[in-house]
mmCIF file of C-alpha atoms and ligand atoms in Angstrom:
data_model
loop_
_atom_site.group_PDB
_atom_site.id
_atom_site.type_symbol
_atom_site.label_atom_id
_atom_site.label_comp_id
_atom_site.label_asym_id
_atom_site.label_seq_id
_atom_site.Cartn_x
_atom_site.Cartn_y
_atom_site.Cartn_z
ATOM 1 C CA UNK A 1 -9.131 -14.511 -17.523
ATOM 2 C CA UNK A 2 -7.452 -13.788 -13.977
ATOM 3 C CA UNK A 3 -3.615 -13.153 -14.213
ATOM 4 C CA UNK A 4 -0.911 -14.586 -12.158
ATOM 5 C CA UNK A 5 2.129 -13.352 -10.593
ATOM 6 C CA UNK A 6 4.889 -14.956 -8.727
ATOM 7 C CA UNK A 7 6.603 -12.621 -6.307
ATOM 8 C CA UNK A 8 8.190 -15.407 -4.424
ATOM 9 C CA UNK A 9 7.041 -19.062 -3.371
ATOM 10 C CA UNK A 10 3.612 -17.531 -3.699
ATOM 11 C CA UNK A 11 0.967 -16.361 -6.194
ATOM 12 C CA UNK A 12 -0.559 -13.107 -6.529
ATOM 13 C CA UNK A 13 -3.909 -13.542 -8.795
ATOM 14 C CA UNK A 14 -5.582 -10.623 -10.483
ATOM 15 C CA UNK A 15 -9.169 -11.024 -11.688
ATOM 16 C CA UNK A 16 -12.659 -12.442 -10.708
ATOM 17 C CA UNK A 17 -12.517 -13.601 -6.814
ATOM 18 C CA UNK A 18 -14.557 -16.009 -7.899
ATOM 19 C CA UNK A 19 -11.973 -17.666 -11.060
ATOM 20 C CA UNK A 20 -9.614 -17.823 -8.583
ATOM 21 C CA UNK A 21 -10.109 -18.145 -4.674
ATOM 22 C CA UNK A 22 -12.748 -21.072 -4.904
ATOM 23 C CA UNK A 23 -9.727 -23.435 -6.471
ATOM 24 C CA UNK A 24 -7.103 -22.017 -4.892
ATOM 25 C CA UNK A 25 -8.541 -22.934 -1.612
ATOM 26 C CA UNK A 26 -9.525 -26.459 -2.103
ATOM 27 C CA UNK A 27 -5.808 -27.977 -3.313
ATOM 28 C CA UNK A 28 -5.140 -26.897 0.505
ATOM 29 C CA UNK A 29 -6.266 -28.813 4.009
ATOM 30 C CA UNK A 30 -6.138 -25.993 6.261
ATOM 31 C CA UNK A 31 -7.440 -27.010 9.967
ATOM 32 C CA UNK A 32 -9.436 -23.756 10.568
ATOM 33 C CA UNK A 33 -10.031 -20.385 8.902
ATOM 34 C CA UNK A 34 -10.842 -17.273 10.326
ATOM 35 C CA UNK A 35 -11.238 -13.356 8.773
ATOM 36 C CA UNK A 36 -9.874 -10.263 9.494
ATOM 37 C CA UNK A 37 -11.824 -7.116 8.311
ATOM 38 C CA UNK A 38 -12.386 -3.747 10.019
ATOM 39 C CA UNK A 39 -15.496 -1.880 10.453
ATOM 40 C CA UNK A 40 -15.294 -0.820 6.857
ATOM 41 C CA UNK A 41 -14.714 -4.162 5.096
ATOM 42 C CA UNK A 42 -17.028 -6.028 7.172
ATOM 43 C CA UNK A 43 -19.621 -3.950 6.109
ATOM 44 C CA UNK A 44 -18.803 -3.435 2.846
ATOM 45 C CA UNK A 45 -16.580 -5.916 0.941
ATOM 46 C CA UNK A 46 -17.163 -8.921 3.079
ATOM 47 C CA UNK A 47 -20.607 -9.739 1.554
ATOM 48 C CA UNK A 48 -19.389 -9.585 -1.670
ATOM 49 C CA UNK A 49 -16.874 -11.996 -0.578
ATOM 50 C CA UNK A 50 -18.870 -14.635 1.082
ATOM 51 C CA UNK A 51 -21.194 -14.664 -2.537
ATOM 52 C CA UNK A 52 -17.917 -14.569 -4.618
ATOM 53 C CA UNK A 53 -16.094 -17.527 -2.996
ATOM 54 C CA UNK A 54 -18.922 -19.425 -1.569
ATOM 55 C CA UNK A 55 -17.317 -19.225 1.616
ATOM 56 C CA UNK A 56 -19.584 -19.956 4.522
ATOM 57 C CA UNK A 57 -20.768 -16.760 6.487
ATOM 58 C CA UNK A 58 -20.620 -18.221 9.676
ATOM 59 C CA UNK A 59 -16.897 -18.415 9.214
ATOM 60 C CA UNK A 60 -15.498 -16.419 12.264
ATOM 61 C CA UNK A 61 -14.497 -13.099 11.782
ATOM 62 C CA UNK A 62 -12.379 -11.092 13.868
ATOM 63 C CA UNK A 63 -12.814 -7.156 13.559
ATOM 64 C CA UNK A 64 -10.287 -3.958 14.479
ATOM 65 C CA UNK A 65 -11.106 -0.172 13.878
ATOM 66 C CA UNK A 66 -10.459 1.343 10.392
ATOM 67 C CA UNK A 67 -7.883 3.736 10.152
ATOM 68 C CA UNK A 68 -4.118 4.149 9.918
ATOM 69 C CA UNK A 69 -3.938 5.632 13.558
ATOM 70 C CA UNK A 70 -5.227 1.916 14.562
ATOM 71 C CA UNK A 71 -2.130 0.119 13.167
ATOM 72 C CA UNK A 72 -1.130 -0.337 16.131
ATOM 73 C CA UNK A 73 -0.099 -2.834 19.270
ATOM 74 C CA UNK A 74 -3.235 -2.440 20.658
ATOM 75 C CA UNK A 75 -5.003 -3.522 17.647
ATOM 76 C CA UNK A 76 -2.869 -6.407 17.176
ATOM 77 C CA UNK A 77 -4.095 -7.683 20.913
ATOM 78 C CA UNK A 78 -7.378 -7.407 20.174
ATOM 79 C CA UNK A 79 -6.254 -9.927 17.457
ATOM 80 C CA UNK A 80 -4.114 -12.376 19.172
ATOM 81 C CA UNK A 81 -7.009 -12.345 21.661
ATOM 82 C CA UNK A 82 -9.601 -13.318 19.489
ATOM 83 C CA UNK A 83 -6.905 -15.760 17.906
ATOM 84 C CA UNK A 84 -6.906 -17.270 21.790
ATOM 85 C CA UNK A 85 -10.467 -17.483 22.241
ATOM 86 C CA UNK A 86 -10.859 -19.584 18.558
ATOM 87 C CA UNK A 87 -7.841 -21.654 19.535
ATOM 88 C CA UNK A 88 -6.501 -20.857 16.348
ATOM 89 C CA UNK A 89 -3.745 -23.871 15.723
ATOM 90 C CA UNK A 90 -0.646 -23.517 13.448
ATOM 91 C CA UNK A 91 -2.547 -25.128 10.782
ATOM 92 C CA UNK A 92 -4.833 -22.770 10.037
ATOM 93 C CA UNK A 93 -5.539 -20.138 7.510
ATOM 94 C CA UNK A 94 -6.079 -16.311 7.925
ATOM 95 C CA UNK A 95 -7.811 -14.037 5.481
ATOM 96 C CA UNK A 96 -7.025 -10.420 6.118
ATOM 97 C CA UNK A 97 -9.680 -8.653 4.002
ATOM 98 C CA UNK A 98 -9.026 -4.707 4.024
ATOM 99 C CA UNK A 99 -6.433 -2.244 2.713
ATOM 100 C CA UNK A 100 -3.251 -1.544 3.738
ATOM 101 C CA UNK A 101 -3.752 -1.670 7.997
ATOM 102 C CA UNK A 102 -5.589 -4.949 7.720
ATOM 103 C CA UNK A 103 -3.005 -7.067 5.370
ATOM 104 C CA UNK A 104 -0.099 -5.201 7.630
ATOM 105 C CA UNK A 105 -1.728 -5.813 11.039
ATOM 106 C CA UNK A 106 -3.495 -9.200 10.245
ATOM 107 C CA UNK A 107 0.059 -10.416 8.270
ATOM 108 C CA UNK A 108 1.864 -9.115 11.494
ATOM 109 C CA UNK A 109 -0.008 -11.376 13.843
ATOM 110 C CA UNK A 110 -0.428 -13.998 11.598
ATOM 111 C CA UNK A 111 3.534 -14.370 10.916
ATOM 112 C CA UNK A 112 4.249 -13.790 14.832
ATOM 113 C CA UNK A 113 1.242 -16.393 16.584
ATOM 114 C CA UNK A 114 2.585 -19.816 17.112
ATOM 115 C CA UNK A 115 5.627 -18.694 15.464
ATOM 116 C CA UNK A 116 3.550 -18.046 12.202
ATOM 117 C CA UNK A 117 0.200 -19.461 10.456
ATOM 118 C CA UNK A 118 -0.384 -19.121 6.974
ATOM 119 C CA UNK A 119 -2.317 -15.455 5.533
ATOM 120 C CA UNK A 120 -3.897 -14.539 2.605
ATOM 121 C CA UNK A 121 -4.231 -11.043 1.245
ATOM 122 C CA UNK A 122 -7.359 -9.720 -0.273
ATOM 123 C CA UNK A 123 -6.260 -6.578 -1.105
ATOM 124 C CA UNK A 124 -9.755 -4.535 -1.042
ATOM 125 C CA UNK A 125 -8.074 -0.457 -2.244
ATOM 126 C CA UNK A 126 -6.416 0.484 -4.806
ATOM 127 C CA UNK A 127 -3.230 0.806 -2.476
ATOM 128 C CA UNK A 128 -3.196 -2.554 -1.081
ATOM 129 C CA UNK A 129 -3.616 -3.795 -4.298
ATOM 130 C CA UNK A 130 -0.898 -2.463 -6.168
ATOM 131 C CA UNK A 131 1.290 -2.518 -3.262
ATOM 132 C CA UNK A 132 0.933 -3.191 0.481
ATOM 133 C CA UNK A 133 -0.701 -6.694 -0.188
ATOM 134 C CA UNK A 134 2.505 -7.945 -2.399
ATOM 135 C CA UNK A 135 5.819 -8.544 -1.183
ATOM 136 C CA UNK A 136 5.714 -9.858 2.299
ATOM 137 C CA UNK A 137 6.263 -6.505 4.338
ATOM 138 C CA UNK A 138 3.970 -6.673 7.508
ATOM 139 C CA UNK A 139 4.039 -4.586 10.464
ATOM 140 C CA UNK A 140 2.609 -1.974 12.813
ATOM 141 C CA UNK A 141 3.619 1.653 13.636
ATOM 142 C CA UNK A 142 4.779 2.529 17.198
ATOM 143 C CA UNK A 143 4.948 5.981 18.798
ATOM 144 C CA UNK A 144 3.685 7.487 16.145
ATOM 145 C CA UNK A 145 6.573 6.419 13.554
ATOM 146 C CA UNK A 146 5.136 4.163 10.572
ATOM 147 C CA UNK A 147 5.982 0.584 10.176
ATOM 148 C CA UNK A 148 8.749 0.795 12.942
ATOM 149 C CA UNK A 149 7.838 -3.082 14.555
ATOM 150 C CA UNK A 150 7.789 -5.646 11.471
ATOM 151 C CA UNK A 151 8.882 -8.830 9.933
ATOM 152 C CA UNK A 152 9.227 -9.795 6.212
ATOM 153 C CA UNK A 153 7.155 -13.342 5.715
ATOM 154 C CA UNK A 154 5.150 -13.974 2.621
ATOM 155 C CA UNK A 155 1.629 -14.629 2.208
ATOM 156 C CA UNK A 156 0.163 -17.864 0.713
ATOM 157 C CA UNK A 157 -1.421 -16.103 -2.081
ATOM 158 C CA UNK A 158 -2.589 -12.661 -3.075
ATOM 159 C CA UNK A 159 -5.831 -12.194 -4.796
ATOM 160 C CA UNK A 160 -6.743 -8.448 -6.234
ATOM 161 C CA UNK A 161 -9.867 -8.000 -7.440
ATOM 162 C CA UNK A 162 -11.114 -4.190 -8.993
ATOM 163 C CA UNK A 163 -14.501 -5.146 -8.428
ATOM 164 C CA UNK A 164 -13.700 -4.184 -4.887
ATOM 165 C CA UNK A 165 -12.676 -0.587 -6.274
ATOM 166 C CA UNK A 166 -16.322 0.399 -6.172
ATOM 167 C CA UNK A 167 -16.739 0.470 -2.227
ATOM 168 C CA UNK A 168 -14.009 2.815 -2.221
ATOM 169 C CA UNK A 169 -14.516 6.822 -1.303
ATOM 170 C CA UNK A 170 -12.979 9.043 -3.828
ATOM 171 C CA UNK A 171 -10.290 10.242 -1.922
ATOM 172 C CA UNK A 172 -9.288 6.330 -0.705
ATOM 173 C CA UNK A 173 -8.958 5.332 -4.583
ATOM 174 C CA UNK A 174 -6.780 8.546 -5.332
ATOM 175 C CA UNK A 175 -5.000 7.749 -2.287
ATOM 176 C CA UNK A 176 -3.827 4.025 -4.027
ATOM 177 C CA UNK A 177 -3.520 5.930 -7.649
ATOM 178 C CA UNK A 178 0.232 7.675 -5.581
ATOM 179 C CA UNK A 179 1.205 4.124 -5.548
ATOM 180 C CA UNK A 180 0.383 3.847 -9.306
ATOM 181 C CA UNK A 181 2.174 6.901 -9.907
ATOM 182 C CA UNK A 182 4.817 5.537 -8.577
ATOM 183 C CA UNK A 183 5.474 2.742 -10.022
ATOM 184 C CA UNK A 184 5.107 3.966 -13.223
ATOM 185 C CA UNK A 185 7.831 6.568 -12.491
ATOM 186 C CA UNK A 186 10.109 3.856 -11.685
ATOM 187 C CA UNK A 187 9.798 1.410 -14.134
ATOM 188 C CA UNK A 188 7.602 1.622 -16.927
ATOM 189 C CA UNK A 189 7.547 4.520 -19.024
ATOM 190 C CA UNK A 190 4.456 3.747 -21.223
ATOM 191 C CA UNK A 191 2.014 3.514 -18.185
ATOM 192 C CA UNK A 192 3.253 7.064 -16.696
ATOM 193 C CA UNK A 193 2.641 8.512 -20.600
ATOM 194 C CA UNK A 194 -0.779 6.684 -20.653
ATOM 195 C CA UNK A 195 -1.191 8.658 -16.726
ATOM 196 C CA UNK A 196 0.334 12.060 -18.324
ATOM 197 C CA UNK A 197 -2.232 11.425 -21.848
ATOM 198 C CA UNK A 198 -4.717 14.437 -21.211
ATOM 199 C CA UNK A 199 -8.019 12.629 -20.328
ATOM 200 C CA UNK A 200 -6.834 10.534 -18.361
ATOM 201 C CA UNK A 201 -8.691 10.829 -14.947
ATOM 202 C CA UNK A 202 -9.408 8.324 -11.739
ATOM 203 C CA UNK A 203 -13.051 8.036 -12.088
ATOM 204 C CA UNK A 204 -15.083 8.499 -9.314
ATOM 205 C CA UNK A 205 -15.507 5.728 -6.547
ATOM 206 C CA UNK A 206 -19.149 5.180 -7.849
ATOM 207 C CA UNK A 207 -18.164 5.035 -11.427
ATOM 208 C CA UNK A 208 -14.378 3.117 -10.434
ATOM 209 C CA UNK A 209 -15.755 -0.258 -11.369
ATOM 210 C CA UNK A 210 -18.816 -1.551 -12.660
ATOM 211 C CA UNK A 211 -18.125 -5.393 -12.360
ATOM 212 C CA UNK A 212 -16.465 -8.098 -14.106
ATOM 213 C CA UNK A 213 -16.265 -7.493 -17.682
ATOM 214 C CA UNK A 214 -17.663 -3.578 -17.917
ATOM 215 C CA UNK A 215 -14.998 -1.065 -19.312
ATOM 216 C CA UNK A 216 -14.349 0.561 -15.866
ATOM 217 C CA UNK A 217 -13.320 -2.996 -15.000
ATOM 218 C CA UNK A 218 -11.252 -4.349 -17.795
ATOM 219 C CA UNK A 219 -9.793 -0.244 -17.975
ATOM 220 C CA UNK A 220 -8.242 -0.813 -13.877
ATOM 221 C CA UNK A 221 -7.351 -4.664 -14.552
ATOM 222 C CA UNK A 222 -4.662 -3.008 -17.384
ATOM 223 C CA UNK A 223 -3.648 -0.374 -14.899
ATOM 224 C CA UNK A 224 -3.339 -2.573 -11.874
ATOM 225 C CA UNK A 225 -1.715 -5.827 -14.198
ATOM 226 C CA UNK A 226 0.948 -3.077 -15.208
ATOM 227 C CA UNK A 227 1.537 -1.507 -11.875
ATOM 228 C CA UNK A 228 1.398 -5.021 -10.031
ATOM 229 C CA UNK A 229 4.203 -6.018 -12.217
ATOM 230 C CA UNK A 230 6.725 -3.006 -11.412
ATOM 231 C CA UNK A 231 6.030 -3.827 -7.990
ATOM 232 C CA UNK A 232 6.690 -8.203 -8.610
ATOM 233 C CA UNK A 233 9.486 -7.066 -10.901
ATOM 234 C CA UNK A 234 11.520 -5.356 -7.589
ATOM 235 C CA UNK A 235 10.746 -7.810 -4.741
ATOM 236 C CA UNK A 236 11.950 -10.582 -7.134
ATOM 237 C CA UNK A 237 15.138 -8.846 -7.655
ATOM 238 C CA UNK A 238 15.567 -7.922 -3.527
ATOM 239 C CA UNK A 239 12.603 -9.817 -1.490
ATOM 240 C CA UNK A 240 14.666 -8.183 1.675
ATOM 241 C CA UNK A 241 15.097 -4.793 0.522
ATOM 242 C CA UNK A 242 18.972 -5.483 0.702
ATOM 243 C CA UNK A 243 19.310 -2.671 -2.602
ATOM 244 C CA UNK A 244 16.843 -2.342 -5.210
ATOM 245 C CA UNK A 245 13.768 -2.851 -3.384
ATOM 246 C CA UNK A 246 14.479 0.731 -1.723
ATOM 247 C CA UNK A 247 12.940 2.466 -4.748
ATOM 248 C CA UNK A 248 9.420 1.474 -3.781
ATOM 249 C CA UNK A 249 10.302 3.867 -1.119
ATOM 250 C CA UNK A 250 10.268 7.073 -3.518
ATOM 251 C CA UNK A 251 8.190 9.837 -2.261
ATOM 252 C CA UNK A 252 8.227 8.036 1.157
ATOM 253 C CA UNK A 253 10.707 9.341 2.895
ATOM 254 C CA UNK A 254 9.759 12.864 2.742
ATOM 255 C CA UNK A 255 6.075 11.765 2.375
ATOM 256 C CA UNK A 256 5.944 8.982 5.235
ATOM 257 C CA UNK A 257 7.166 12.442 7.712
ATOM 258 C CA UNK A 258 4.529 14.453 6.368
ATOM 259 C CA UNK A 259 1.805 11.516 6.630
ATOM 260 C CA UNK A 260 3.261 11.184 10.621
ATOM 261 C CA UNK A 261 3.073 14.752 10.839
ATOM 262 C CA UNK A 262 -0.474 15.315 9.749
ATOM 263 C CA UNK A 263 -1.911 11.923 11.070
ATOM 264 C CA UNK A 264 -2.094 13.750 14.533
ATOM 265 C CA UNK A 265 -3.855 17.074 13.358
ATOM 266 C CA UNK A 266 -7.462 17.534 12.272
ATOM 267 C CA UNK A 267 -6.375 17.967 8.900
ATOM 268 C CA UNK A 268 -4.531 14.470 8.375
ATOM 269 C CA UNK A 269 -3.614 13.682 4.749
ATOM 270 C CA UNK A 270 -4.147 9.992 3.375
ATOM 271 C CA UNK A 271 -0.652 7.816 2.208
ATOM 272 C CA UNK A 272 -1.207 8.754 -0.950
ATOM 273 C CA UNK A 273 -1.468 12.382 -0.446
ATOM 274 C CA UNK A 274 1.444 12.328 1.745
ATOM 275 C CA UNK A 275 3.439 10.463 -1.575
ATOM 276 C CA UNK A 276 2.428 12.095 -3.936
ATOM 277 C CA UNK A 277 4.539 15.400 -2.291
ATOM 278 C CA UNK A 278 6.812 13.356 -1.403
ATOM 279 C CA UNK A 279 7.222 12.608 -4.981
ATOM 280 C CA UNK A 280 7.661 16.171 -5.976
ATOM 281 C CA UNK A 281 9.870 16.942 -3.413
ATOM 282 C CA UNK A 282 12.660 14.016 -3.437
ATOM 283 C CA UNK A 283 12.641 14.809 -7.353
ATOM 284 C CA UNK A 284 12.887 18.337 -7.021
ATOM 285 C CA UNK A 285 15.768 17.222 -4.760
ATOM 286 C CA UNK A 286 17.262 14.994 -7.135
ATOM 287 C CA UNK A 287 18.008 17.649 -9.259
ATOM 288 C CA UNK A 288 15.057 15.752 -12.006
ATOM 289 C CA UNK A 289 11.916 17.541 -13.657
ATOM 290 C CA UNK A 290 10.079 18.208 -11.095
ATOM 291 C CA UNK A 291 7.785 20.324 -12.297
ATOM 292 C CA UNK A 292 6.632 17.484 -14.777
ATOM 293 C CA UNK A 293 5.290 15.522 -12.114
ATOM 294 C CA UNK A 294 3.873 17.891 -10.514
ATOM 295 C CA UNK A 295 1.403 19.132 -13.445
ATOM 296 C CA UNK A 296 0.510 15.593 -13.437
ATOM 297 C CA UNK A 297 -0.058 15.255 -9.603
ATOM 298 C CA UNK A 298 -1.750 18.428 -9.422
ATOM 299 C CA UNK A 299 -4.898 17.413 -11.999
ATOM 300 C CA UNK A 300 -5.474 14.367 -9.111
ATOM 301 C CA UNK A 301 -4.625 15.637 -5.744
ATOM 302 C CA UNK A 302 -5.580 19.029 -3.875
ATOM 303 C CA UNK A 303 -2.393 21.459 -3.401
ATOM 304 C CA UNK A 304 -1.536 21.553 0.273
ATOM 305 C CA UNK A 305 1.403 23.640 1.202
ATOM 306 C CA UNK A 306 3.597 22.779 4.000
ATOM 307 C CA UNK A 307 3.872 25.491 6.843
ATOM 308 C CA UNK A 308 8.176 26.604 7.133
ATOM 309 C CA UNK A 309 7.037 26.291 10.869
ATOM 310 C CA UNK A 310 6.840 22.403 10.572
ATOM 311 C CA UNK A 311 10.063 21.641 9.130
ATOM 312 C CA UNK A 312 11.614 21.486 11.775
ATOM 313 C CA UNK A 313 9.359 18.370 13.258
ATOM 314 C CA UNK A 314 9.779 17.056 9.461
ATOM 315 C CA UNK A 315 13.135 16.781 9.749
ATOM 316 C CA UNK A 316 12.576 14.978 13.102
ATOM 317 C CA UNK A 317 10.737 12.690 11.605
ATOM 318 C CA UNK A 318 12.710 11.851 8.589
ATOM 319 C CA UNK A 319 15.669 11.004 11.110
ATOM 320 C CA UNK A 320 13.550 8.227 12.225
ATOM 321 C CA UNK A 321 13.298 6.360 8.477
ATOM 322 C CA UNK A 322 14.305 3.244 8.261
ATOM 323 C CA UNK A 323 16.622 3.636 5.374
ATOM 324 C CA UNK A 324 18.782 5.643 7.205
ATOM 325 C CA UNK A 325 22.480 4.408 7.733
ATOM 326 C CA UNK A 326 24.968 5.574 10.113
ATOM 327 C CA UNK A 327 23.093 8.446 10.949
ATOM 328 C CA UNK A 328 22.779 9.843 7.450
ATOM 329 C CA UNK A 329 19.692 10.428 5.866
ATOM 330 C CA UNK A 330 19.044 8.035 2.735
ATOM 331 C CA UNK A 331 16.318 9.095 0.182
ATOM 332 C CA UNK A 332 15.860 6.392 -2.493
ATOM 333 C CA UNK A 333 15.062 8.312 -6.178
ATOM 334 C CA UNK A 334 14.363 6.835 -9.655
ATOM 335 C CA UNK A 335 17.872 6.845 -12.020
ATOM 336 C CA UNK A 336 17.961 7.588 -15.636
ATOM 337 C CA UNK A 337 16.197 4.052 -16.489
ATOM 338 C CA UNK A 338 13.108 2.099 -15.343
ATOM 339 C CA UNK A 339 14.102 -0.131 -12.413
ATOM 340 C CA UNK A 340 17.300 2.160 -11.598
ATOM 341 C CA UNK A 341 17.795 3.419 -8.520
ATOM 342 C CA UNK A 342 20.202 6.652 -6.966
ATOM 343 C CA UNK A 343 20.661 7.172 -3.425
ATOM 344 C CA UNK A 344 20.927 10.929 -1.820
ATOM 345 C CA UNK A 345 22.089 11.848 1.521
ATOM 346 C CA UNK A 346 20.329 15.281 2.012
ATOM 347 C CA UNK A 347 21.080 17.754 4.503
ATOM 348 C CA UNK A 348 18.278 19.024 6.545
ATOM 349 C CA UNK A 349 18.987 22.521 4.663
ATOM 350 C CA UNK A 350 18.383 20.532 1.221
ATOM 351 C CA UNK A 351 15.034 19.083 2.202
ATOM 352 C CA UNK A 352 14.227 22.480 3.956
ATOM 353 C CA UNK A 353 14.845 23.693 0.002
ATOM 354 C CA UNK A 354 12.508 20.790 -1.928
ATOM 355 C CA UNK A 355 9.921 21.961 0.667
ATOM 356 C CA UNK A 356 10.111 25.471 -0.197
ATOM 357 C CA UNK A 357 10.038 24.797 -3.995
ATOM 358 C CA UNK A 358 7.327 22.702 -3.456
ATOM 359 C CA UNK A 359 5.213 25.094 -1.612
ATOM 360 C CA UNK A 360 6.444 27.840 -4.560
ATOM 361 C CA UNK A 361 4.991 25.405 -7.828
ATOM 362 C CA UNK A 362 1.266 25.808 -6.746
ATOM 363 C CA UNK A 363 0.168 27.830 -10.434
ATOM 364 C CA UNK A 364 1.600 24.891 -12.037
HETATM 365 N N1 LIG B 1 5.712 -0.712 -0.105
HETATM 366 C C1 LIG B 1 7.115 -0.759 -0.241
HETATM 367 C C2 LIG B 1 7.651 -2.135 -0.301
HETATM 368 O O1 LIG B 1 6.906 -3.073 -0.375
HETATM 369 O O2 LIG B 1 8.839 -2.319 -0.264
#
């Protein structure tokens, strides 16, 4: 049986694309439709979605290269272009089909053409599911700074389905398992113990879901129905991130500078990667156990210390976060209870510090 959410005015469904999309779609009386996908999806998850919902396949599709470094202004031309060339009115629908670029990008120029048509999110990683796809946030980065040009509308529905898990690399499903991390750190206890129980591990890509029903399945549906709700929980509570909502933002400040960083070497790390230090670090700053988390992180993600001749163009980058106030540095950590938040103004000679100690716990 699918589950439901409600974020906001909207629905986020979990389960079977095909218990839920089918209906959803026909209570509405939308003029056109078209797709987004990248390269990826298209190939990939876009079959699977034509025989799940019995969508036609000659429904038009527009396509933008995969990849973080193509959230960009350019990409979202190539989409208000094609939008153009369909005539796309203000009563149609868009599908963004993808992870977290395609739900951002396609949201983005979905919310901003014609002064906004309705979206749909079909979160297809573990990241977008658990996260990107929920909440309303859409945007692009410029100049190299993540999510700097955005708007807050929400989608008409959400649908997450872990049957897409299995066209996922290894490294692209760890990558979302940060985000589950995450919100298990800051509100609910019993999945981060279930995450710390030895044995637990993130299963291959291959072996990540074996379709509706299996036990790879029904094991991610539990894990994404308890992570989805930390994540509902917060943008109930502040759909404008005007206090609470900040918390999602653990690990990111630190790891969002260290994503931007790497994202323009040959050696870029993934979101998730970039978190999961992040994680360590803002704790580590917080004064919390540290060390805890990063036993944990360790058994998923590769160590990667962080050159002292970098943090300098860190701290650059921090300056640039958008939770920053008054030109103060603002680093949102969990507090001593699920769904409580404390906010830290770090010096630059304090983050220099978490750096260091992370770089220092590597025999954990
Ligand atoms: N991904 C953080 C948020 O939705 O606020």
């Amino acid at each position: 049986m699918p589950h439901t959410f409600r974020p906001g005015d909207y629905s986020v469904f979990l389960g079977n694309l095909q218990d839920t999309f089918p209906a959803w779609l026909r209570e509405r009386a939308d003029s056109q439709m078209c797709l987004l996908a990248d390269e990826n999806t298209r190939l990939h998850c876009l079959p699977h979605f034509f025989e799940k919902t019995g969508l036609s396949p000659n429904t038009p599709v527009i396509e933008i290269p995969a990849g973080e470094q193509h959230k960009t202004l350019a990409s979202c031309e190539l989409i208000w272009q094609a939008m153009l060339d369909a005539r796309l009115d203000r009563q149609a629908l868009v599908i963004n089909i993808g992870g977290g670029v395609i739900g951002d990008t396609g949201g983005f120029c979905a919310a901003t053409w014609k002064r906004g048509v309705d979206f749909v999110q079909v979160p297809t990683t573990l990241l977008s599911m658990t996260d990107a796809a929920i909440g309303g946030k859409l945007g692009i980065d410029f100049q190299g700074i993540k999510n700097t040009i955005g708007v807050f509308r929400n989608p008409a529905a959400v649908f997450a389905d872990p049957d897409f898990l299995q066209t996922l690399p290894e490294r692209e499903l760890l990558s979302g398992f940060a985000e589950v991390i995450k919100h298990a750190l800051i509100g609910d206890p019993a999945l981060w113990q279930r995450i710390c129980a030895t044995g637990f591990q993130v299963r291959p890509a291959r072996h990540a879901c074996d379709g509706p029903g299996s036990p790879s399945y029904n094991g991610w549906l539990e894990i994404l129905r308890a992570s989805i709700a930390v994540k509902v929980k917060i943008v109930q509570d502040d759909p404008f991130e005007k206090g609470l909502r900040a918390l999602l933002n653990f690990g990111h400040t630190i790891g969002h500078a260290l994503e931007s960083y790497f994202m323009k070497t040959d050696d870029p790390l993934t979101h998730g990667e970039a978190i999961a230090i992040g994680m360590i670090c803002e704790t580590a700053l917080s004064g919390g156990d540290a060390e805890a988390i990063a036993a944990v992180i360790r058994r998923h993600f590769p160590n990667r210390p962080i050159p002292p001749a970098i943090f300098p163009a860190l701290w650059d980058l921090i300056q640039q976060d958008k939770k920053n106030a008054a030109g103060k540095v603002r680093m949102a950590i969990p507090g001593s209870e699920p769904f409580r938040m404390q906010l830290l103004e770090p010096t630059r000679e304090e983050v220099e510090q978490c750096l260091i100690f992370y770089n220092g716990i590597k025999s954990v």
